[in-house]
Amino acid sequence: MPQINKPRTHSAVPGNGNSLTRLRIALTVFFALDGFVFAGWVVRIPAIKAQTGASASALGLALLGVSAGAVITMTLTGRLCRRYGNHQVTVVCAVLLSLSVALPPLTHSALALGLVLLFFGAAYGGINVAFNSAAVDLVAALRRPVMPSFHAAFSLGGMVGAGLGGLVAGVLSPTRHLLVLTLVGLLVTAAAGPTLLRHEPPAPPEQDVPAEGAPRRLDRRTRALVIVFGLIAGCTAYGEGALADWGALHLEQDLHASAGAAAVGYSCFALAMTVGRLTGTTLLERLGRTRTVVAGGTTAAAGMLLGALAPSLWAALLGYAVTGIGLANLFPVAVERAGALAGPGGVATASTLGYGGMLLGPPAIGFMADWFSLPAALTSVAVLAAVAAIVGALVGAAARRTAGG
């Protein structure tokens, strides 16, 4: 379904390879920028926690602002994309994301931190829905399963952002570091944004376009499957959010790592996830979706048990890396399957449920850390990864029975 209700004067069509290539590069840049900015923020969470004097549970509630802002915005971004175009919304949200990342180090209480993170989360959620919608359009036009490559760019951006954050953690204050991220984000948006603004989203194949005014109606089974894939995505997002928000703090607080070494933890996770997503298309072609989800969830569960409970820094870093490999393709597969079943509406539902996993992660882990310990709280990531593997296996078995019947 077209994303905006106006003539496509510069429509990128499947036959226009140059336009599609330029769009793919521009979208890849925005995925990478999103990961870079987000990782730059998360590696400074320990310093900002100390600055605000927040307890683990208070920090968890403050971090809830990111997830709450993201999930609330996701319910509205689809409408904005349909009205103004997902390319335009992507560029606007990139500007807002770049500006808002500079706000957290200006706060001095958990309440103030939570309020500015609500704004940051709104920009983060908006850009994720907008560029994922644009990527779905482009994947359909290319007729190739390249969705994991966009998410690989996000992970690569996260790895670079975390790595640089670790290098400058002992040199730059959080205020100066995050202000640099603002400047980088605005410059990258100014460079890549015009490509998106000049081209409309690729039109879907004619046979897939419903009659105007006739929205696609889904049966109960299809809606249930979309929700199931959304839950798989949610288990993945829970794990990503947990390592982003609490991974560095675990290494610094429980394993007595330096600030720079603690920041390397998320970098290891992001690097492993990048490698997993870069090889995701090949893996899907060889194993199929069901085996990929089951193997990924099982691997992530084992890796997170090691990362949370290991007594040494190097073992924990290895666990973070194994977790990244395991979780790498669960979210792209879930979103792709939801889109195949229900079109753009399925993508929106699965994405909202998926990123909703981050809504539960920060406060849940914060409270569990106060009740038990942070390592024990992080084992919940392993539990949910195992749940994703089990659900994926059950869905695959049900699909085989239906095909056999």
Short mmCIF file of N, CA, C and O in Angstrom, two decimals, residues 298-394:
data_model
loop_
_atom_site.label_atom_id
_atom_site.label_comp_id
_atom_site.label_asym_id
_atom_site.label_seq_id
_atom_site.Cartn_x
_atom_site.Cartn_y
_atom_site.Cartn_z
N THR A 298 18.25 -20.66 21.36
CA THR A 298 19.00 -21.56 22.24
C THR A 298 20.41 -21.04 22.48
O THR A 298 20.92 -21.06 23.61
N THR A 299 21.06 -20.57 21.42
CA THR A 299 22.41 -20.02 21.55
C THR A 299 22.43 -18.80 22.46
O THR A 299 23.31 -18.65 23.32
N ALA A 300 21.45 -17.90 22.29
CA ALA A 300 21.39 -16.70 23.11
C ALA A 300 21.17 -17.04 24.58
O ALA A 300 21.74 -16.40 25.48
N ALA A 301 20.33 -18.05 24.86
CA ALA A 301 20.08 -18.44 26.24
C ALA A 301 21.37 -18.92 26.90
O ALA A 301 21.70 -18.53 28.04
N ALA A 302 22.12 -19.77 26.20
CA ALA A 302 23.38 -20.27 26.76
C ALA A 302 24.38 -19.13 26.95
O ALA A 302 25.07 -19.04 27.98
N GLY A 303 24.47 -18.23 25.96
CA GLY A 303 25.41 -17.12 26.05
C GLY A 303 25.11 -16.18 27.20
O GLY A 303 26.02 -15.73 27.90
N MET A 304 23.82 -15.90 27.43
CA MET A 304 23.49 -14.95 28.48
C MET A 304 23.68 -15.55 29.86
O MET A 304 24.03 -14.83 30.81
N LEU A 305 23.50 -16.85 30.00
CA LEU A 305 23.81 -17.48 31.28
C LEU A 305 25.29 -17.31 31.61
O LEU A 305 25.67 -17.02 32.75
N LEU A 306 26.13 -17.48 30.59
CA LEU A 306 27.56 -17.26 30.79
C LEU A 306 27.85 -15.79 31.08
O LEU A 306 28.61 -15.46 32.01
N GLY A 307 27.26 -14.89 30.29
CA GLY A 307 27.53 -13.47 30.48
C GLY A 307 27.10 -12.95 31.84
O GLY A 307 27.74 -12.07 32.42
N ALA A 308 25.99 -13.49 32.38
CA ALA A 308 25.47 -13.00 33.65
C ALA A 308 26.16 -13.62 34.85
O ALA A 308 26.32 -12.95 35.88
N LEU A 309 26.56 -14.88 34.74
CA LEU A 309 27.03 -15.61 35.92
C LEU A 309 28.53 -15.88 35.93
O LEU A 309 29.05 -16.39 36.91
N ALA A 310 29.24 -15.55 34.85
CA ALA A 310 30.68 -15.80 34.80
C ALA A 310 31.41 -14.99 35.86
O ALA A 310 31.06 -13.83 36.10
N PRO A 311 32.43 -15.58 36.48
CA PRO A 311 33.16 -14.86 37.54
C PRO A 311 34.25 -13.94 37.03
O PRO A 311 34.86 -13.21 37.82
N SER A 312 34.56 -14.00 35.74
CA SER A 312 35.65 -13.17 35.21
C SER A 312 35.16 -12.30 34.07
O SER A 312 34.16 -12.61 33.40
N LEU A 313 35.88 -11.20 33.83
CA LEU A 313 35.50 -10.26 32.79
C LEU A 313 35.53 -10.91 31.42
O LEU A 313 34.59 -10.75 30.63
N TRP A 314 36.59 -11.66 31.12
CA TRP A 314 36.73 -12.22 29.78
C TRP A 314 35.65 -13.26 29.49
O TRP A 314 35.14 -13.33 28.37
N ALA A 315 35.29 -14.04 30.48
CA ALA A 315 34.21 -15.01 30.27
C ALA A 315 32.88 -14.31 30.05
O ALA A 315 32.07 -14.73 29.21
N ALA A 316 32.66 -13.22 30.79
CA ALA A 316 31.41 -12.46 30.60
C ALA A 316 31.36 -11.84 29.21
O ALA A 316 30.31 -11.83 28.56
N LEU A 317 32.49 -11.31 28.74
CA LEU A 317 32.54 -10.74 27.40
C LEU A 317 32.24 -11.80 26.34
O LEU A 317 31.54 -11.53 25.35
N LEU A 318 32.77 -13.01 26.54
CA LEU A 318 32.47 -14.11 25.63
C LEU A 318 30.98 -14.42 25.65
O LEU A 318 30.36 -14.63 24.60
N GLY A 319 30.38 -14.41 26.83
CA GLY A 319 28.94 -14.65 26.94
C GLY A 319 28.14 -13.59 26.22
O GLY A 319 27.15 -13.90 25.53
N TYR A 320 28.56 -12.32 26.33
CA TYR A 320 27.87 -11.24 25.62
C TYR A 320 27.93 -11.47 24.10
O TYR A 320 26.95 -11.26 23.39
N ALA A 321 29.11 -11.90 23.62
CA ALA A 321 29.28 -12.14 22.19
C ALA A 321 28.40 -13.28 21.71
O ALA A 321 27.74 -13.18 20.66
N VAL A 322 28.36 -14.37 22.46
CA VAL A 322 27.52 -15.52 22.08
C VAL A 322 26.05 -15.11 22.08
O VAL A 322 25.27 -15.51 21.20
N THR A 323 25.66 -14.31 23.05
CA THR A 323 24.27 -13.81 23.09
C THR A 323 23.95 -12.99 21.85
O THR A 323 22.87 -13.12 21.26
N GLY A 324 24.88 -12.15 21.43
CA GLY A 324 24.67 -11.34 20.24
C GLY A 324 24.48 -12.18 18.99
O GLY A 324 23.60 -11.91 18.16
N ILE A 325 25.28 -13.22 18.84
CA ILE A 325 25.14 -14.12 17.69
C ILE A 325 23.78 -14.80 17.71
O ILE A 325 23.10 -14.92 16.68
N GLY A 326 23.36 -15.23 18.90
CA GLY A 326 22.09 -15.93 19.00
C GLY A 326 20.88 -15.05 18.70
O GLY A 326 19.94 -15.47 18.02
N LEU A 327 20.90 -13.82 19.20
CA LEU A 327 19.76 -12.93 19.03
C LEU A 327 19.73 -12.25 17.66
O LEU A 327 18.71 -11.68 17.28
N ALA A 328 20.82 -12.34 16.91
CA ALA A 328 21.02 -11.51 15.72
C ALA A 328 19.84 -11.48 14.76
O ALA A 328 19.40 -10.41 14.35
N ASN A 329 19.32 -12.65 14.40
CA ASN A 329 18.33 -12.70 13.33
C ASN A 329 16.90 -12.94 13.79
O ASN A 329 16.00 -13.06 12.96
N LEU A 330 16.68 -13.00 15.10
CA LEU A 330 15.32 -13.26 15.58
C LEU A 330 14.38 -12.11 15.24
O LEU A 330 13.26 -12.33 14.75
N PHE A 331 14.81 -10.89 15.49
CA PHE A 331 13.94 -9.74 15.21
C PHE A 331 13.68 -9.58 13.71
O PHE A 331 12.51 -9.44 13.30
N PRO A 332 14.72 -9.59 12.85
CA PRO A 332 14.43 -9.47 11.41
C PRO A 332 13.51 -10.56 10.88
O PRO A 332 12.62 -10.29 10.07
N VAL A 333 13.71 -11.80 11.34
CA VAL A 333 12.85 -12.90 10.88
C VAL A 333 11.41 -12.67 11.33
O VAL A 333 10.46 -12.85 10.56
N ALA A 334 11.23 -12.27 12.58
CA ALA A 334 9.87 -12.07 13.10
C ALA A 334 9.15 -10.97 12.34
O ALA A 334 7.99 -11.12 11.96
N VAL A 335 9.83 -9.85 12.10
CA VAL A 335 9.20 -8.74 11.39
C VAL A 335 8.91 -9.12 9.94
O VAL A 335 7.84 -8.81 9.41
N GLU A 336 9.84 -9.83 9.32
CA GLU A 336 9.63 -10.24 7.92
C GLU A 336 8.45 -11.20 7.79
O GLU A 336 7.63 -11.07 6.88
N ARG A 337 8.32 -12.13 8.71
CA ARG A 337 7.21 -13.09 8.65
C ARG A 337 5.88 -12.37 8.90
O ARG A 337 4.88 -12.67 8.26
N ALA A 338 5.86 -11.46 9.84
CA ALA A 338 4.63 -10.71 10.10
C ALA A 338 4.23 -9.89 8.88
O ALA A 338 3.04 -9.81 8.53
N GLY A 339 5.22 -9.30 8.20
CA GLY A 339 4.92 -8.55 7.00
C GLY A 339 4.42 -9.42 5.87
O GLY A 339 3.53 -9.03 5.12
N ALA A 340 5.00 -10.62 5.73
CA ALA A 340 4.55 -11.54 4.69
C ALA A 340 3.11 -11.99 4.92
O ALA A 340 2.35 -12.20 3.98
N LEU A 341 2.75 -12.12 6.19
CA LEU A 341 1.39 -12.57 6.52
C LEU A 341 0.36 -11.46 6.40
O LEU A 341 -0.76 -11.69 5.95
N ALA A 342 0.71 -10.27 6.82
CA ALA A 342 -0.30 -9.22 6.96
C ALA A 342 0.11 -7.87 6.37
O ALA A 342 -0.54 -6.86 6.64
N GLY A 343 1.17 -7.84 5.58
CA GLY A 343 1.55 -6.59 4.95
C GLY A 343 2.09 -5.58 5.95
O GLY A 343 2.55 -5.93 7.04
N PRO A 344 2.06 -4.29 5.59
CA PRO A 344 2.60 -3.24 6.47
C PRO A 344 1.97 -3.23 7.86
O PRO A 344 2.64 -2.91 8.84
N GLY A 345 0.67 -3.59 7.94
CA GLY A 345 0.05 -3.65 9.27
C GLY A 345 0.68 -4.70 10.15
O GLY A 345 0.85 -4.51 11.35
N GLY A 346 1.07 -5.83 9.55
CA GLY A 346 1.76 -6.86 10.32
C GLY A 346 3.12 -6.41 10.79
O GLY A 346 3.53 -6.69 11.92
N VAL A 347 3.84 -5.67 9.93
CA VAL A 347 5.14 -5.14 10.33
C VAL A 347 4.99 -4.19 11.51
O VAL A 347 5.75 -4.23 12.47
N ALA A 348 3.99 -3.31 11.44
CA ALA A 348 3.77 -2.34 12.52
C ALA A 348 3.44 -3.04 13.84
O ALA A 348 3.97 -2.68 14.89
N THR A 349 2.56 -4.06 13.76
CA THR A 349 2.18 -4.77 14.98
C THR A 349 3.37 -5.49 15.59
O THR A 349 3.63 -5.40 16.80
N ALA A 350 4.12 -6.22 14.76
CA ALA A 350 5.26 -6.97 15.27
C ALA A 350 6.34 -6.04 15.81
O ALA A 350 6.97 -6.32 16.84
N SER A 351 6.55 -4.91 15.13
CA SER A 351 7.56 -3.96 15.59
C SER A 351 7.18 -3.34 16.93
O SER A 351 8.01 -3.19 17.83
N THR A 352 5.90 -2.99 17.07
CA THR A 352 5.45 -2.40 18.33
C THR A 352 5.58 -3.39 19.47
O THR A 352 6.07 -3.05 20.56
N LEU A 353 5.15 -4.63 19.25
CA LEU A 353 5.29 -5.65 20.28
C LEU A 353 6.76 -5.94 20.56
O LEU A 353 7.17 -6.16 21.70
N GLY A 354 7.56 -5.93 19.47
CA GLY A 354 8.97 -6.21 19.65
C GLY A 354 9.66 -5.17 20.50
O GLY A 354 10.29 -5.48 21.51
N TYR A 355 9.52 -3.91 20.11
CA TYR A 355 10.16 -2.87 20.89
C TYR A 355 9.50 -2.70 22.26
O TYR A 355 10.08 -2.14 23.18
N GLY A 356 8.26 -3.22 22.37
CA GLY A 356 7.62 -3.24 23.68
C GLY A 356 8.38 -4.08 24.68
O GLY A 356 8.24 -3.91 25.89
N GLY A 357 9.20 -5.04 24.16
CA GLY A 357 10.05 -5.81 25.07
C GLY A 357 10.98 -4.93 25.87
O GLY A 357 11.32 -5.23 27.02
N MET A 358 11.40 -3.81 25.27
CA MET A 358 12.25 -2.87 25.98
C MET A 358 11.48 -2.15 27.09
O MET A 358 12.08 -1.62 28.02
N LEU A 359 10.15 -2.09 26.95
CA LEU A 359 9.34 -1.45 27.97
C LEU A 359 9.39 -2.22 29.28
O LEU A 359 9.40 -1.65 30.36
N LEU A 360 9.47 -3.55 29.18
CA LEU A 360 9.51 -4.39 30.38
C LEU A 360 10.92 -4.54 30.93
O LEU A 360 11.11 -4.69 32.13
N GLY A 361 11.92 -4.50 30.03
CA GLY A 361 13.28 -4.81 30.45
C GLY A 361 13.88 -3.91 31.51
O GLY A 361 14.25 -4.40 32.59
N PRO A 362 14.01 -2.59 31.27
CA PRO A 362 14.70 -1.74 32.25
C PRO A 362 14.11 -1.80 33.66
O PRO A 362 14.85 -2.03 34.62
N PRO A 363 12.79 -1.57 33.85
CA PRO A 363 12.29 -1.62 35.22
C PRO A 363 12.33 -3.02 35.82
O PRO A 363 12.61 -3.18 37.01
N ALA A 364 12.06 -4.04 35.01
CA ALA A 364 12.07 -5.42 35.53
C ALA A 364 13.44 -5.79 36.05
O ALA A 364 13.59 -6.31 37.16
N ILE A 365 14.46 -5.52 35.26
CA ILE A 365 15.82 -5.86 35.69
C ILE A 365 16.25 -4.98 36.87
O ILE A 365 16.92 -5.45 37.79
N GLY A 366 15.85 -3.72 36.86
CA GLY A 366 16.18 -2.85 37.99
C GLY A 366 15.60 -3.36 39.30
O GLY A 366 16.29 -3.42 40.32
N PHE A 367 14.31 -3.75 39.29
CA PHE A 367 13.70 -4.26 40.51
C PHE A 367 14.28 -5.61 40.91
O PHE A 367 14.52 -5.88 42.09
N MET A 368 14.52 -6.49 39.92
CA MET A 368 15.12 -7.79 40.25
C MET A 368 16.53 -7.62 40.81
O MET A 368 16.97 -8.37 41.67
N ALA A 369 17.26 -6.59 40.30
CA ALA A 369 18.59 -6.34 40.82
C ALA A 369 18.55 -5.90 42.29
O ALA A 369 19.41 -6.28 43.09
N ASP A 370 17.53 -5.11 42.65
CA ASP A 370 17.38 -4.71 44.04
C ASP A 370 16.95 -5.87 44.92
O ASP A 370 17.39 -6.01 46.07
N TRP A 371 16.06 -6.73 44.39
CA TRP A 371 15.56 -7.85 45.18
C TRP A 371 16.59 -8.97 45.31
O TRP A 371 16.72 -9.58 46.37
N PHE A 372 17.29 -9.25 44.23
CA PHE A 372 18.26 -10.35 44.24
C PHE A 372 19.66 -9.80 43.98
O PHE A 372 20.37 -9.45 44.91
N SER A 373 20.04 -9.73 42.72
CA SER A 373 21.31 -9.16 42.30
C SER A 373 21.22 -8.88 40.82
O SER A 373 20.36 -9.43 40.12
N LEU A 374 22.12 -8.04 40.31
CA LEU A 374 22.09 -7.74 38.89
C LEU A 374 22.42 -8.97 38.04
O LEU A 374 21.75 -9.20 37.02
N PRO A 375 23.42 -9.80 38.42
CA PRO A 375 23.64 -11.01 37.62
C PRO A 375 22.41 -11.91 37.55
O PRO A 375 22.08 -12.44 36.49
N ALA A 376 21.71 -12.08 38.68
CA ALA A 376 20.51 -12.91 38.67
C ALA A 376 19.44 -12.29 37.78
O ALA A 376 18.72 -12.99 37.04
N ALA A 377 19.33 -10.96 37.83
CA ALA A 377 18.32 -10.29 36.99
C ALA A 377 18.60 -10.49 35.51
O ALA A 377 17.69 -10.68 34.71
N LEU A 378 19.88 -10.48 35.13
CA LEU A 378 20.23 -10.63 33.72
C LEU A 378 19.95 -12.02 33.18
O LEU A 378 19.86 -12.21 31.97
N THR A 379 19.80 -13.01 34.06
CA THR A 379 19.45 -14.35 33.58
C THR A 379 18.05 -14.38 32.98
O THR A 379 17.71 -15.33 32.25
N SER A 380 17.23 -13.35 33.26
CA SER A 380 15.91 -13.31 32.63
C SER A 380 16.01 -13.19 31.11
O SER A 380 15.11 -13.62 30.38
N VAL A 381 17.12 -12.63 30.62
CA VAL A 381 17.35 -12.57 29.18
C VAL A 381 17.47 -13.98 28.61
O VAL A 381 16.91 -14.29 27.55
N ALA A 382 18.18 -14.85 29.33
CA ALA A 382 18.32 -16.24 28.90
C ALA A 382 16.97 -16.94 28.88
O ALA A 382 16.67 -17.72 27.96
N VAL A 383 16.15 -16.67 29.89
CA VAL A 383 14.84 -17.30 29.96
C VAL A 383 13.98 -16.91 28.75
O VAL A 383 13.36 -17.76 28.10
N LEU A 384 13.94 -15.63 28.43
CA LEU A 384 13.11 -15.18 27.31
C LEU A 384 13.67 -15.63 25.97
O LEU A 384 12.90 -15.89 25.03
N ALA A 385 14.99 -15.74 25.84
CA ALA A 385 15.57 -16.28 24.61
C ALA A 385 15.13 -17.73 24.42
O ALA A 385 14.81 -18.16 23.30
N ALA A 386 15.12 -18.49 25.51
CA ALA A 386 14.65 -19.87 25.42
C ALA A 386 13.17 -19.92 25.06
O ALA A 386 12.74 -20.79 24.29
N VAL A 387 12.38 -18.99 25.60
CA VAL A 387 10.95 -18.92 25.25
C VAL A 387 10.79 -18.66 23.75
O VAL A 387 9.95 -19.28 23.09
N ALA A 388 11.60 -17.75 23.20
CA ALA A 388 11.53 -17.47 21.76
C ALA A 388 11.84 -18.72 20.95
O ALA A 388 11.17 -18.99 19.93
N ALA A 389 12.83 -19.49 21.38
CA ALA A 389 13.17 -20.72 20.66
C ALA A 389 12.02 -21.72 20.72
O ALA A 389 11.68 -22.35 19.71
N ILE A 390 11.39 -21.87 21.88
CA ILE A 390 10.28 -22.81 22.03
C ILE A 390 9.09 -22.38 21.18
O ILE A 390 8.47 -23.19 20.48
N VAL A 391 8.76 -21.09 21.24
CA VAL A 391 7.63 -20.60 20.45
C VAL A 391 7.90 -20.77 18.96
O VAL A 391 7.02 -21.19 18.19
N GLY A 392 9.14 -20.48 18.54
CA GLY A 392 9.48 -20.67 17.14
C GLY A 392 9.33 -22.11 16.71
O GLY A 392 8.84 -22.40 15.61
N ALA A 393 9.75 -23.05 17.56
CA ALA A 393 9.61 -24.47 17.24
C ALA A 393 8.15 -24.88 17.14
O ALA A 393 7.76 -25.64 16.25
N LEU A 394 7.32 -24.37 18.06
CA LEU A 394 5.89 -24.71 18.04
C LEU A 394 5.21 -24.17 16.79
O LEU A 394 4.38 -24.85 16.18
#
